[in-house]
Amino acid sequence: EAQVVESGGGSVQPGGSLRLSCTFSGFRFDESDIGWYRQTPGSTCDLVSYISSASTSFYHHSVKGRFTISLDQTKNTVYLQMNNLGPEDAAVYHCAVKSRTPPPWSERLPPHGESCLIGHLERWGQGTLVTVSS
């Protein structure tokens, strides 16, 4: 069964760093893109970044220059290195998988229960919490 599992969340002070991991299994990465959404309570899930098997990537303008997404195919893991974190980055971060075929990534997903409606995404992780406070 295809699945993704996130880890690496935690609590940091403003200006600190964290590295999130998304370990995937049960599907061919060369047919998929893997990305990260984040959600604050009761709000939408917003696309932060994604990467393809060809190592092309996307970043939301709010994280460009601070976050870096990378892939280690030997470990079936996608990383999100987050530097210079601010209170606006505090959220639950979800790993998501999308087929490389259209439609494109949605930049915003509507809230549903404690998470979001994932639409055409193929896999959605439980999330890892990032807290930023002094």
JSON list of C-alpha atoms in Angstrom, two decimals:
[
{"chain": "A", "resi": 1, "resn": "GLU", "atom": "CA", "xyz": [0.00, 0.00, 0.00]},
{"chain": "A", "resi": 2, "resn": "ALA", "atom": "CA", "xyz": [1.30, 3.43, -0.93]},
{"chain": "A", "resi": 3, "resn": "GLN", "atom": "CA", "xyz": [1.89, 5.74, 1.98]},
{"chain": "A", "resi": 4, "resn": "VAL", "atom": "CA", "xyz": [3.84, 8.73, 3.22]},
{"chain": "A", "resi": 5, "resn": "VAL", "atom": "CA", "xyz": [5.00, 9.40, 6.78]},
{"chain": "A", "resi": 6, "resn": "GLU", "atom": "CA", "xyz": [6.21, 12.78, 8.03]},
{"chain": "A", "resi": 7, "resn": "SER", "atom": "CA", "xyz": [8.64, 13.47, 10.85]},
{"chain": "A", "resi": 8, "resn": "GLY", "atom": "CA", "xyz": [10.90, 16.23, 12.11]},
{"chain": "A", "resi": 9, "resn": "GLY", "atom": "CA", "xyz": [8.46, 18.75, 13.49]},
{"chain": "A", "resi": 10, "resn": "GLY", "atom": "CA", "xyz": [9.05, 20.46, 16.81]},
{"chain": "A", "resi": 11, "resn": "SER", "atom": "CA", "xyz": [9.31, 23.73, 18.63]},
{"chain": "A", "resi": 12, "resn": "VAL", "atom": "CA", "xyz": [11.91, 26.37, 17.78]},
{"chain": "A", "resi": 13, "resn": "GLN", "atom": "CA", "xyz": [12.57, 30.00, 18.55]},
{"chain": "A", "resi": 14, "resn": "PRO", "atom": "CA", "xyz": [12.21, 32.65, 15.84]},
{"chain": "A", "resi": 15, "resn": "GLY", "atom": "CA", "xyz": [15.21, 32.48, 13.56]},
{"chain": "A", "resi": 16, "resn": "GLY", "atom": "CA", "xyz": [15.70, 28.79, 14.21]},
{"chain": "A", "resi": 17, "resn": "SER", "atom": "CA", "xyz": [15.75, 25.85, 11.80]},
{"chain": "A", "resi": 18, "resn": "LEU", "atom": "CA", "xyz": [14.06, 22.49, 11.38]},
{"chain": "A", "resi": 19, "resn": "ARG", "atom": "CA", "xyz": [14.29, 19.72, 8.81]},
{"chain": "A", "resi": 20, "resn": "LEU", "atom": "CA", "xyz": [11.11, 17.84, 7.98]},
{"chain": "A", "resi": 21, "resn": "SER", "atom": "CA", "xyz": [11.22, 14.39, 6.41]},
{"chain": "A", "resi": 22, "resn": "CYS", "atom": "CA", "xyz": [8.64, 12.62, 4.27]},
{"chain": "A", "resi": 23, "resn": "THR", "atom": "CA", "xyz": [9.38, 8.92, 3.84]},
{"chain": "A", "resi": 24, "resn": "PHE", "atom": "CA", "xyz": [7.37, 7.28, 1.06]},
{"chain": "A", "resi": 25, "resn": "SER", "atom": "CA", "xyz": [6.67, 3.71, 0.01]},
{"chain": "A", "resi": 26, "resn": "GLY", "atom": "CA", "xyz": [4.48, 1.65, -2.26]},
{"chain": "A", "resi": 27, "resn": "PHE", "atom": "CA", "xyz": [4.65, 3.76, -5.42]},
{"chain": "A", "resi": 28, "resn": "ARG", "atom": "CA", "xyz": [7.05, 4.81, -8.16]},
{"chain": "A", "resi": 29, "resn": "PHE", "atom": "CA", "xyz": [8.48, 8.23, -7.51]},
{"chain": "A", "resi": 30, "resn": "ASP", "atom": "CA", "xyz": [9.35, 8.69, -11.19]},
{"chain": "A", "resi": 31, "resn": "GLU", "atom": "CA", "xyz": [5.62, 8.87, -11.86]},
{"chain": "A", "resi": 32, "resn": "SER", "atom": "CA", "xyz": [4.88, 11.34, -9.06]},
{"chain": "A", "resi": 33, "resn": "ASP", "atom": "CA", "xyz": [5.76, 14.64, -7.49]},
{"chain": "A", "resi": 34, "resn": "ILE", "atom": "CA", "xyz": [6.00, 15.02, -3.71]},
{"chain": "A", "resi": 35, "resn": "GLY", "atom": "CA", "xyz": [5.24, 18.22, -1.89]},
{"chain": "A", "resi": 36, "resn": "TRP", "atom": "CA", "xyz": [4.43, 19.91, 1.40]},
{"chain": "A", "resi": 37, "resn": "TYR", "atom": "CA", "xyz": [1.31, 21.78, 2.48]},
{"chain": "A", "resi": 38, "resn": "ARG", "atom": "CA", "xyz": [0.84, 23.57, 5.76]},
{"chain": "A", "resi": 39, "resn": "GLN", "atom": "CA", "xyz": [-2.28, 24.30, 7.76]},
{"chain": "A", "resi": 40, "resn": "THR", "atom": "CA", "xyz": [-3.06, 26.44, 10.77]},
{"chain": "A", "resi": 41, "resn": "PRO", "atom": "CA", "xyz": [-6.13, 25.47, 12.86]},
{"chain": "A", "resi": 42, "resn": "GLY", "atom": "CA", "xyz": [-9.39, 25.97, 11.01]},
{"chain": "A", "resi": 43, "resn": "SER", "atom": "CA", "xyz": [-7.69, 27.36, 7.95]},
{"chain": "A", "resi": 44, "resn": "THR", "atom": "CA", "xyz": [-6.87, 26.21, 4.44]},
{"chain": "A", "resi": 45, "resn": "CYS", "atom": "CA", "xyz": [-3.95, 23.95, 3.54]},
{"chain": "A", "resi": 46, "resn": "ASP", "atom": "CA", "xyz": [-1.47, 26.06, 1.60]},
{"chain": "A", "resi": 47, "resn": "LEU", "atom": "CA", "xyz": [1.14, 24.67, -0.79]},
{"chain": "A", "resi": 48, "resn": "VAL", "atom": "CA", "xyz": [4.64, 25.35, 0.49]},
{"chain": "A", "resi": 49, "resn": "SER", "atom": "CA", "xyz": [6.88, 23.45, -1.92]},
{"chain": "A", "resi": 50, "resn": "TYR", "atom": "CA", "xyz": [7.10, 20.41, -4.17]},
{"chain": "A", "resi": 51, "resn": "ILE", "atom": "CA", "xyz": [9.75, 18.44, -6.04]},
{"chain": "A", "resi": 52, "resn": "SER", "atom": "CA", "xyz": [9.68, 16.11, -9.02]},
{"chain": "A", "resi": 53, "resn": "SER", "atom": "CA", "xyz": [11.83, 13.08, -9.76]},
{"chain": "A", "resi": 54, "resn": "ALA", "atom": "CA", "xyz": [13.70, 15.29, -12.23]},
{"chain": "A", "resi": 55, "resn": "SER", "atom": "CA", "xyz": [14.53, 17.52, -9.24]},
{"chain": "A", "resi": 56, "resn": "THR", "atom": "CA", "xyz": [12.56, 20.48, -10.54]},
{"chain": "A", "resi": 57, "resn": "SER", "atom": "CA", "xyz": [10.99, 22.32, -7.63]},
{"chain": "A", "resi": 58, "resn": "PHE", "atom": "CA", "xyz": [8.48, 24.98, -6.62]},
{"chain": "A", "resi": 59, "resn": "TYR", "atom": "CA", "xyz": [8.42, 27.28, -3.60]},
{"chain": "A", "resi": 60, "resn": "HIS", "atom": "CA", "xyz": [5.71, 29.58, -2.33]},
{"chain": "A", "resi": 61, "resn": "HIS", "atom": "CA", "xyz": [7.00, 33.15, -2.43]},
{"chain": "A", "resi": 62, "resn": "SER", "atom": "CA", "xyz": [6.78, 33.40, 1.37]},
{"chain": "A", "resi": 63, "resn": "VAL", "atom": "CA", "xyz": [9.41, 30.68, 1.86]},
{"chain": "A", "resi": 64, "resn": "LYS", "atom": "CA", "xyz": [11.75, 31.31, -1.08]},
{"chain": "A", "resi": 65, "resn": "GLY", "atom": "CA", "xyz": [15.32, 31.73, 0.10]},
{"chain": "A", "resi": 66, "resn": "ARG", "atom": "CA", "xyz": [14.53, 30.19, 3.51]},
{"chain": "A", "resi": 67, "resn": "PHE", "atom": "CA", "xyz": [13.23, 26.69, 2.70]},
{"chain": "A", "resi": 68, "resn": "THR", "atom": "CA", "xyz": [14.91, 24.03, 0.56]},
{"chain": "A", "resi": 69, "resn": "ILE", "atom": "CA", "xyz": [13.28, 20.86, -0.67]},
{"chain": "A", "resi": 70, "resn": "SER", "atom": "CA", "xyz": [15.42, 17.87, -1.62]},
{"chain": "A", "resi": 71, "resn": "LEU", "atom": "CA", "xyz": [15.15, 14.20, -2.45]},
{"chain": "A", "resi": 72, "resn": "ASP", "atom": "CA", "xyz": [17.20, 11.20, -1.33]},
{"chain": "A", "resi": 73, "resn": "GLN", "atom": "CA", "xyz": [16.03, 8.38, -3.57]},
{"chain": "A", "resi": 74, "resn": "THR", "atom": "CA", "xyz": [18.24, 5.87, -1.75]},
{"chain": "A", "resi": 75, "resn": "LYS", "atom": "CA", "xyz": [16.17, 6.48, 1.38]},
{"chain": "A", "resi": 76, "resn": "ASN", "atom": "CA", "xyz": [12.82, 7.12, -0.34]},
{"chain": "A", "resi": 77, "resn": "THR", "atom": "CA", "xyz": [12.69, 10.40, 1.53]},
{"chain": "A", "resi": 78, "resn": "VAL", "atom": "CA", "xyz": [11.93, 14.01, 0.66]},
{"chain": "A", "resi": 79, "resn": "TYR", "atom": "CA", "xyz": [13.30, 16.65, 3.01]},
{"chain": "A", "resi": 80, "resn": "LEU", "atom": "CA", "xyz": [12.17, 20.20, 3.69]},
{"chain": "A", "resi": 81, "resn": "GLN", "atom": "CA", "xyz": [14.94, 22.22, 5.28]},
{"chain": "A", "resi": 82, "resn": "MET", "atom": "CA", "xyz": [13.42, 25.27, 6.94]},
{"chain": "A", "resi": 83, "resn": "ASN", "atom": "CA", "xyz": [15.69, 28.11, 8.04]},
{"chain": "A", "resi": 84, "resn": "ASN", "atom": "CA", "xyz": [15.04, 31.48, 9.65]},
{"chain": "A", "resi": 85, "resn": "LEU", "atom": "CA", "xyz": [11.66, 30.37, 10.89]},
{"chain": "A", "resi": 86, "resn": "GLY", "atom": "CA", "xyz": [9.14, 32.96, 12.00]},
{"chain": "A", "resi": 87, "resn": "PRO", "atom": "CA", "xyz": [5.78, 32.81, 13.80]},
{"chain": "A", "resi": 88, "resn": "GLU", "atom": "CA", "xyz": [4.07, 32.84, 10.39]},
{"chain": "A", "resi": 89, "resn": "ASP", "atom": "CA", "xyz": [5.62, 29.45, 9.64]},
{"chain": "A", "resi": 90, "resn": "ALA", "atom": "CA", "xyz": [3.97, 27.74, 12.61]},
{"chain": "A", "resi": 91, "resn": "ALA", "atom": "CA", "xyz": [1.56, 25.11, 11.29]},
{"chain": "A", "resi": 92, "resn": "VAL", "atom": "CA", "xyz": [0.93, 21.43, 10.76]},
{"chain": "A", "resi": 93, "resn": "TYR", "atom": "CA", "xyz": [2.96, 20.39, 7.73]},
{"chain": "A", "resi": 94, "resn": "HIS", "atom": "CA", "xyz": [1.52, 17.63, 5.53]},
{"chain": "A", "resi": 95, "resn": "CYS", "atom": "CA", "xyz": [3.39, 15.63, 2.93]},
{"chain": "A", "resi": 96, "resn": "ALA", "atom": "CA", "xyz": [1.43, 14.99, -0.28]},
{"chain": "A", "resi": 97, "resn": "VAL", "atom": "CA", "xyz": [1.85, 12.99, -3.45]},
{"chain": "A", "resi": 98, "resn": "LYS", "atom": "CA", "xyz": [0.50, 13.99, -6.88]},
{"chain": "A", "resi": 99, "resn": "SER", "atom": "CA", "xyz": [0.72, 12.19, -10.17]},
{"chain": "A", "resi": 100, "resn": "ARG", "atom": "CA", "xyz": [2.96, 13.94, -12.68]},
{"chain": "A", "resi": 101, "resn": "THR", "atom": "CA", "xyz": [0.01, 14.12, -15.07]},
{"chain": "A", "resi": 102, "resn": "PRO", "atom": "CA", "xyz": [-2.42, 17.08, -14.97]},
{"chain": "A", "resi": 103, "resn": "PRO", "atom": "CA", "xyz": [-4.12, 18.73, -13.17]},
{"chain": "A", "resi": 104, "resn": "PRO", "atom": "CA", "xyz": [-1.37, 20.82, -11.56]},
{"chain": "A", "resi": 105, "resn": "TRP", "atom": "CA", "xyz": [-0.80, 21.26, -7.84]},
{"chain": "A", "resi": 106, "resn": "SER", "atom": "CA", "xyz": [-3.51, 23.25, -6.08]},
{"chain": "A", "resi": 107, "resn": "GLU", "atom": "CA", "xyz": [-2.01, 26.17, -4.22]},
{"chain": "A", "resi": 108, "resn": "ARG", "atom": "CA", "xyz": [-4.77, 26.07, -1.62]},
{"chain": "A", "resi": 109, "resn": "LEU", "atom": "CA", "xyz": [-7.00, 23.25, -0.34]},
{"chain": "A", "resi": 110, "resn": "PRO", "atom": "CA", "xyz": [-10.24, 23.90, 1.55]},
{"chain": "A", "resi": 111, "resn": "PRO", "atom": "CA", "xyz": [-10.45, 22.81, 5.20]},
{"chain": "A", "resi": 112, "resn": "HIS", "atom": "CA", "xyz": [-12.32, 19.62, 6.03]},
{"chain": "A", "resi": 113, "resn": "GLY", "atom": "CA", "xyz": [-12.60, 18.41, 9.60]},
{"chain": "A", "resi": 114, "resn": "GLU", "atom": "CA", "xyz": [-9.17, 18.67, 11.16]},
{"chain": "A", "resi": 115, "resn": "SER", "atom": "CA", "xyz": [-7.42, 18.55, 7.79]},
{"chain": "A", "resi": 116, "resn": "CYS", "atom": "CA", "xyz": [-8.27, 19.46, 4.19]},
{"chain": "A", "resi": 117, "resn": "LEU", "atom": "CA", "xyz": [-10.04, 18.12, 1.14]},
{"chain": "A", "resi": 118, "resn": "ILE", "atom": "CA", "xyz": [-7.17, 16.66, -0.86]},
{"chain": "A", "resi": 119, "resn": "GLY", "atom": "CA", "xyz": [-8.94, 16.59, -4.22]},
{"chain": "A", "resi": 120, "resn": "HIS", "atom": "CA", "xyz": [-6.81, 14.91, -6.88]},
{"chain": "A", "resi": 121, "resn": "LEU", "atom": "CA", "xyz": [-3.82, 14.29, -4.60]},
{"chain": "A", "resi": 122, "resn": "GLU", "atom": "CA", "xyz": [-2.96, 10.61, -4.38]},
{"chain": "A", "resi": 123, "resn": "ARG", "atom": "CA", "xyz": [-1.55, 10.44, -0.87]},
{"chain": "A", "resi": 124, "resn": "TRP", "atom": "CA", "xyz": [-1.74, 12.69, 2.18]},
{"chain": "A", "resi": 125, "resn": "GLY", "atom": "CA", "xyz": [0.22, 12.30, 5.39]},
{"chain": "A", "resi": 126, "resn": "GLN", "atom": "CA", "xyz": [-1.02, 12.79, 8.95]},
{"chain": "A", "resi": 127, "resn": "GLY", "atom": "CA", "xyz": [1.17, 15.84, 9.40]},
{"chain": "A", "resi": 128, "resn": "THR", "atom": "CA", "xyz": [3.92, 17.04, 11.70]},
{"chain": "A", "resi": 129, "resn": "LEU", "atom": "CA", "xyz": [3.55, 20.09, 13.95]},
{"chain": "A", "resi": 130, "resn": "VAL", "atom": "CA", "xyz": [5.93, 23.04, 13.75]},
{"chain": "A", "resi": 131, "resn": "THR", "atom": "CA", "xyz": [5.77, 25.60, 16.55]},
{"chain": "A", "resi": 132, "resn": "VAL", "atom": "CA", "xyz": [7.72, 28.87, 16.47]},
{"chain": "A", "resi": 133, "resn": "SER", "atom": "CA", "xyz": [7.76, 30.95, 19.63]},
{"chain": "A", "resi": 134, "resn": "SER", "atom": "CA", "xyz": [10.11, 32.73, 21.96]}
]
